[in-house]
Short mmCIF file of C-alpha atoms and ligand atoms in Angstrom, two decimals:
data_model
loop_
_atom_site.label_atom_id
_atom_site.label_comp_id
_atom_site.label_asym_id
_atom_site.label_seq_id
_atom_site.Cartn_x
_atom_site.Cartn_y
_atom_site.Cartn_z
CA MET A 1 10.62 10.89 -7.65
CA LYS A 2 6.80 10.07 -6.52
CA ILE A 3 4.36 7.27 -5.17
CA GLY A 4 2.10 6.38 -7.57
CA ILE A 5 -1.07 4.72 -6.76
CA PHE A 6 -3.17 2.85 -9.61
CA ASP A 7 -7.05 1.64 -9.65
CA SER A 8 -9.14 0.36 -11.78
CA GLY A 9 -11.55 3.72 -10.91
CA LEU A 10 -11.93 5.99 -8.02
CA GLY A 11 -12.07 2.57 -5.30
CA GLY A 12 -8.24 3.15 -4.72
CA LEU A 13 -8.97 6.80 -3.80
CA ILE A 14 -9.74 5.49 -0.10
CA THR A 15 -6.25 3.18 -0.31
CA MET A 16 -4.62 6.77 -1.20
CA ARG A 17 -6.37 8.49 1.94
CA GLY A 18 -5.54 5.99 4.24
CA ILE A 19 -1.78 6.19 2.76
CA VAL A 20 -1.25 10.04 2.87
CA GLY A 21 -2.89 10.09 6.13
CA ARG A 22 -0.09 8.05 7.47
CA LEU A 23 2.63 9.04 5.07
CA PRO A 24 1.75 13.12 4.71
CA GLU A 25 5.29 14.44 3.27
CA TYR A 26 5.40 12.26 -0.08
CA ASP A 27 4.40 13.51 -3.44
CA TYR A 28 1.80 11.09 -4.96
CA VAL A 29 0.35 10.54 -8.13
CA TYR A 30 -3.37 8.92 -8.45
CA LEU A 31 -4.66 7.11 -11.58
CA GLY A 32 -7.92 5.42 -11.98
CA ASP A 33 -8.87 4.17 -15.19
CA THR A 34 -12.23 5.43 -14.88
CA LYS A 35 -13.47 5.11 -18.32
CA ARG A 36 -12.67 1.32 -18.24
CA VAL A 37 -13.51 0.10 -14.98
CA PRO A 38 -14.98 -2.14 -14.32
CA TYR A 39 -11.70 -4.72 -14.76
CA GLY A 40 -13.10 -7.30 -12.78
CA ASN A 41 -15.00 -9.30 -15.76
CA ARG A 42 -12.20 -8.56 -18.16
CA SER A 43 -9.49 -11.48 -19.39
CA GLN A 44 -6.34 -11.75 -18.21
CA GLN A 45 -4.65 -10.41 -21.25
CA THR A 46 -7.00 -7.11 -21.27
CA ILE A 47 -6.50 -6.54 -17.59
CA TYR A 48 -2.40 -7.07 -18.43
CA GLU A 49 -2.32 -4.47 -20.79
CA PHE A 50 -4.42 -2.09 -19.36
CA THR A 51 -2.38 -2.30 -16.39
CA GLU A 52 1.02 -1.97 -18.02
CA ALA A 53 -0.28 1.17 -20.00
CA ALA A 54 -1.23 2.72 -16.47
CA VAL A 55 2.33 1.68 -15.08
CA ARG A 56 4.24 3.43 -18.10
CA PHE A 57 1.68 6.41 -17.37
CA LEU A 58 2.91 6.81 -13.59
CA PHE A 59 6.33 6.35 -14.74
CA GLU A 60 6.45 8.93 -17.41
CA ARG A 61 5.10 11.06 -14.54
CA ASP A 62 8.27 10.72 -12.46
CA CYS A 63 6.95 8.11 -10.22
CA GLY A 64 9.27 5.42 -8.86
CA LEU A 65 7.31 3.25 -6.78
CA VAL A 66 3.95 2.43 -8.16
CA ILE A 67 1.47 0.62 -6.24
CA ILE A 68 -1.24 -1.22 -7.67
CA ALA A 69 -3.87 -0.72 -5.14
CA CYS A 70 -6.03 -2.79 -7.30
CA ASN A 71 -6.43 -6.05 -6.37
CA THR A 72 -8.08 -7.32 -9.81
CA ALA A 73 -4.82 -5.63 -11.88
CA SER A 74 -2.37 -7.33 -8.89
CA THR A 75 -3.69 -10.44 -9.78
CA GLU A 76 -3.54 -10.34 -13.19
CA ALA A 77 -0.77 -8.31 -14.31
CA LEU A 78 1.71 -7.54 -11.49
CA ARG A 79 4.00 -10.70 -12.15
CA ARG A 80 4.19 -10.34 -15.77
CA ILE A 81 5.05 -6.35 -14.95
CA GLN A 82 7.92 -7.28 -12.30
CA GLN A 83 9.19 -10.34 -14.49
CA GLU A 84 9.01 -9.03 -18.06
CA PHE A 85 8.50 -5.62 -18.17
CA LEU A 86 10.36 -3.38 -15.68
CA PRO A 87 13.95 -5.71 -16.38
CA LYS A 88 13.24 -5.05 -19.70
CA PHE A 89 12.65 -1.21 -19.46
CA LEU A 90 13.37 0.12 -15.78
CA ALA A 91 14.82 -1.56 -13.79
CA ASP A 92 15.46 1.05 -11.31
CA ARG A 93 11.80 1.40 -10.50
CA ARG A 94 9.27 -0.64 -8.21
CA VAL A 95 5.64 -1.85 -9.10
CA LEU A 96 3.76 -3.16 -6.12
CA GLY A 97 0.59 -5.28 -5.43
CA ILE A 98 -2.23 -5.41 -2.82
CA ILE A 99 -2.45 -8.99 -2.51
CA ILE A 100 0.46 -9.95 -0.67
CA PRO A 101 0.13 -7.27 2.14
CA THR A 102 -3.49 -8.46 2.65
CA VAL A 103 -2.56 -11.84 2.84
CA GLU A 104 0.20 -11.55 5.62
CA THR A 105 -2.49 -9.36 7.81
CA ALA A 106 -5.20 -11.80 7.66
CA ILE A 107 -2.17 -14.09 8.83
CA GLU A 108 -0.97 -11.91 11.54
CA ARG A 109 -4.40 -11.38 12.92
CA GLY A 110 -4.89 -15.33 13.06
CA SER A 111 -7.64 -15.92 11.15
CA ARG A 112 -8.46 -19.47 10.67
CA ARG A 113 -11.93 -19.44 8.85
CA LEU A 114 -11.63 -17.01 6.40
CA GLY A 115 -14.32 -15.32 3.55
CA VAL A 116 -13.04 -13.03 0.92
CA ILE A 117 -15.09 -11.39 -1.52
CA GLY A 118 -13.57 -9.95 -4.97
CA THR A 119 -14.28 -9.46 -8.57
CA PRO A 120 -15.08 -12.53 -10.63
CA ALA A 121 -11.34 -12.15 -11.92
CA THR A 122 -9.39 -12.16 -8.52
CA VAL A 123 -12.54 -14.86 -7.44
CA ARG A 124 -11.56 -17.37 -10.33
CA SER A 125 -7.89 -16.67 -10.53
CA GLY A 126 -7.79 -18.33 -6.73
CA VAL A 127 -5.17 -16.03 -5.86
CA TYR A 128 -6.23 -15.52 -1.94
CA PRO A 129 -6.49 -19.42 -1.29
CA ARG A 130 -3.28 -20.33 -2.83
CA GLU A 131 -1.25 -17.05 -1.04
CA LEU A 132 -3.14 -17.77 2.73
CA ARG A 133 -2.25 -21.84 2.35
CA LYS A 134 1.40 -20.92 1.46
CA LEU A 135 1.73 -19.27 4.66
CA ARG A 136 -0.68 -21.07 6.68
CA PRO A 137 -1.86 -24.85 4.99
CA ASP A 138 -4.64 -25.81 6.99
CA ILE A 139 -6.37 -22.12 6.80
CA GLU A 140 -10.09 -22.44 5.40
CA VAL A 141 -11.14 -20.00 2.52
CA LEU A 142 -14.17 -19.48 1.08
CA GLN A 143 -14.92 -16.61 -1.50
CA VAL A 144 -17.63 -15.06 -3.32
CA ALA A 145 -17.31 -13.38 -6.65
CA THR A 146 -19.34 -9.62 -6.10
CA PRO A 147 -19.55 -8.05 -9.15
CA LEU A 148 -22.16 -5.62 -8.64
CA LEU A 149 -20.30 -4.37 -6.14
CA ALA A 150 -17.73 -1.83 -7.65
CA PRO A 151 -19.96 -0.65 -10.38
CA MET A 152 -22.21 0.21 -8.26
CA ILE A 153 -20.04 2.17 -6.12
CA GLU A 154 -18.42 3.78 -8.95
CA ASN A 155 -21.36 5.09 -10.45
CA GLY A 156 -22.49 6.64 -6.98
CA GLY A 157 -25.21 4.11 -6.00
CA ALA A 158 -23.47 3.14 -2.50
CA LYS A 159 -26.65 3.90 -0.57
CA TRP A 160 -28.60 1.12 -2.50
CA LEU A 161 -25.92 -1.76 -1.72
CA GLU A 162 -27.35 -3.12 1.48
CA PRO A 163 -29.59 -5.49 0.22
CA ILE A 164 -27.04 -7.04 -2.55
CA LEU A 165 -24.13 -6.92 0.28
CA ALA A 166 -26.81 -9.14 2.76
CA ASP A 167 -26.87 -11.68 -0.31
CA TYR A 168 -23.61 -11.71 -1.49
CA LEU A 169 -22.47 -12.17 2.57
CA LYS A 170 -24.97 -14.87 3.42
CA PRO A 171 -23.28 -17.85 2.17
CA LEU A 172 -20.15 -16.61 4.00
CA LEU A 173 -21.85 -15.94 7.14
CA GLU A 174 -23.71 -19.19 7.23
CA LYS A 175 -20.44 -20.96 7.25
CA ASN A 176 -19.25 -19.04 10.28
CA ILE A 177 -16.00 -17.25 8.79
CA ASP A 178 -14.12 -15.71 11.59
CA THR A 179 -12.37 -13.31 9.31
CA LEU A 180 -13.50 -11.57 6.24
CA VAL A 181 -10.94 -9.90 3.55
CA LEU A 182 -12.35 -7.07 1.10
CA GLY A 183 -10.63 -8.06 -1.70
CA CYS A 184 -11.25 -4.95 -3.68
CA THR A 185 -10.40 -1.41 -3.41
CA HIS A 186 -13.93 -0.37 -3.47
CA TYR A 187 -15.27 -2.29 -0.80
CA PRO A 188 -13.66 -0.41 2.07
CA ILE A 189 -15.82 2.82 0.28
CA ALA A 190 -18.93 0.81 2.10
CA LYS A 191 -17.06 -0.68 5.20
CA GLU A 192 -19.20 0.29 7.61
CA MET A 193 -22.47 -1.36 6.20
CA ILE A 194 -20.24 -4.71 5.85
CA ARG A 195 -19.24 -4.30 9.33
CA SER A 196 -22.97 -4.37 10.42
CA ILE A 197 -24.14 -6.82 8.34
CA ALA A 198 -21.02 -9.29 9.16
CA GLY A 199 -21.72 -8.43 12.79
CA PRO A 200 -19.43 -7.79 15.81
CA GLY A 201 -17.88 -11.54 15.89
CA ILE A 202 -16.06 -10.95 12.59
CA GLN A 203 -13.13 -9.33 11.80
CA VAL A 204 -13.41 -7.12 8.25
CA ILE A 205 -9.82 -6.70 6.90
CA CYS A 206 -9.98 -3.67 4.62
CA GLN A 207 -7.18 -2.26 2.58
CA ASP A 208 -7.38 0.99 2.90
CA GLU A 209 -6.53 0.46 6.81
CA LEU A 210 -3.70 -2.10 6.13
CA ALA A 211 -2.07 -0.81 2.69
CA PRO A 212 -0.40 2.38 4.91
CA GLY A 213 1.56 0.40 7.56
CA LYS A 214 2.51 -2.00 4.70
CA LEU A 215 3.94 0.58 2.90
CA GLU A 216 5.41 2.66 5.99
CA ALA A 217 7.45 -0.83 6.53
CA TYR A 218 8.61 -1.34 2.84
CA ILE A 219 10.10 1.94 2.53
CA ARG A 220 11.72 1.87 6.31
CA ARG A 221 13.25 -1.58 4.79
CA HIS A 222 14.36 0.04 1.33
CA PRO A 223 16.26 3.13 2.32
CA GLU A 224 17.98 3.49 -1.19
CA ILE A 225 14.29 4.16 -2.44
CA GLU A 226 13.33 6.18 0.47
CA ALA A 227 16.05 8.46 -0.68
CA ARG A 228 14.96 9.32 -4.13
CA LEU A 229 11.52 9.92 -2.50
CA SER A 230 10.83 13.55 -3.15
CA LYS A 231 8.87 14.85 -0.19
CA LYS A 232 6.40 18.36 -0.82
CA GLY A 233 3.58 16.76 -0.14
CA ASP A 234 1.83 17.26 -3.58
CA LYS A 235 -0.97 15.41 -4.72
CA THR A 236 -2.09 14.82 -8.45
CA PHE A 237 -5.16 12.83 -9.00
CA PHE A 238 -5.46 11.83 -12.81
CA ALA A 239 -8.15 9.92 -14.16
CA THR A 240 -9.16 8.53 -17.52
CA ASP A 241 -13.02 10.38 -17.01
CA ILE A 242 -13.45 12.85 -14.50
CA THR A 243 -17.11 11.65 -13.42
CA GLU A 244 -18.86 13.25 -10.64
CA THR A 245 -18.67 10.03 -8.24
CA LEU A 246 -14.89 11.00 -8.35
CA ARG A 247 -14.86 14.39 -8.26
CA SER A 248 -16.86 14.25 -5.22
CA LEU A 249 -14.88 11.82 -3.36
CA ALA A 250 -11.87 13.60 -4.28
CA ALA A 251 -12.84 16.82 -2.86
CA SER A 252 -14.57 15.13 0.50
CA TRP A 253 -11.09 13.38 0.87
CA PHE A 254 -8.62 15.44 -0.36
CA GLY A 255 -10.23 19.40 -0.16
CA ARG A 256 -12.06 21.00 -2.83
CA ASN A 257 -9.08 22.02 -4.94
CA ALA A 258 -7.62 19.11 -5.47
CA ASP A 259 -5.49 18.57 -8.50
CA LEU A 260 -7.99 16.62 -11.01
CA ARG A 261 -6.51 16.02 -14.72
CA GLN A 262 -7.37 14.07 -17.52
CA ALA A 263 -5.35 10.85 -18.08
CA GLU A 264 -4.86 9.33 -21.69
CA LEU A 265 -3.63 6.00 -21.69
CA HIS A 266 -1.98 4.68 -24.22
CA LEU A 267 -1.96 0.55 -25.10
CA ALA A 268 1.64 -0.90 -25.92
CA VAL A 269 1.25 -2.01 -29.80
CA ALA A 270 2.29 -5.83 -30.02
CA ALA A 271 4.36 -6.27 -33.29
CA PRO A 272 2.36 -8.20 -35.98
CA GLY A 273 1.76 -11.82 -35.50
CA THR A 274 2.69 -11.58 -31.25
CA LYS A 275 0.77 -10.99 -28.29
CA GLY A 276 3.77 -8.93 -26.90
CA THR A 277 3.24 -5.51 -25.43
CA GLY A 278 5.77 -2.46 -24.73
CA GLU A 279 7.42 -2.14 -28.15
CA THR A 280 6.42 1.24 -28.38
CA PHE A 281 7.90 1.88 -24.99
CA ALA A 282 10.61 4.67 -25.28
N1 DGL B 301 -10.43 -2.07 -8.03
C1 DGL B 301 -10.87 -3.49 -8.14
C2 DGL B 301 -10.42 -4.26 -7.53
O1 DGL B 301 -9.66 -3.85 -6.74
C3 DGL B 301 -12.06 -3.84 -8.59
C4 DGL B 301 -12.86 -3.01 -9.60
C5 DGL B 301 -13.21 -3.51 -11.03
O2 DGL B 301 -13.82 -4.69 -11.51
O3 DGL B 301 -12.49 -3.28 -11.88
O4 DGL B 301 -10.49 -5.56 -7.60
#
């Protein structure tokens, strides 16, 4: 049984790089839905349908533990996958999201006045303020939707990000935040630029840095899952569109011979007159 890592595009590769660096012994399957990225401006139902198809794809490739690295998919689809999809079809598999580990990290670091940047869907959902206040009711959370960042990074435009980032971050920096959460898989790819715009007084929380430790702790707490994970150090990378940016990032982080493969995702067909999903899952 392998560990699956899903993202709407290539941003999750940086999360995977961090995880593999810390836990190299396991077998991993990456899936990036590069054909349909960005997810962040789509409706909740669409994000759910895309995410469910991705999770089924990873289950069919022997992933017993799937990490939804994408904040947008974690926000809009994870709960329904855990509560409706898994119990119905594959109760022995686990699907984990990225929001709670990020929130826990911010609280552990003592953040009081926090800025969050993310996709329109993540910001609109209010998931970060809600989950942060559950753990620390007096925390101040300011959010800014940053819809241009992921498409620019996805299309190899990271070098043109600086003025756009500075503009997006301005209202947060003016409010004297002490912490900035990068609430999207893609943003750590520009983390040096973001850290330099934010300045030394602001801690920047990056999911590629926190996810490895959180996953390791989860695996330690669940020896029954650990025992079923295969340990050959294999890595396979699936994408719905093998773009040049994906190819070059995978090569620079995982080597020229990184095993890149084409993925076809099939949306579950709803029965006529219902909004249900999953009917075609064997
Ligand atoms: N990967 C998504 C996230 O972490 C952002 C990109 C998108 O809009 O699909 O939120």
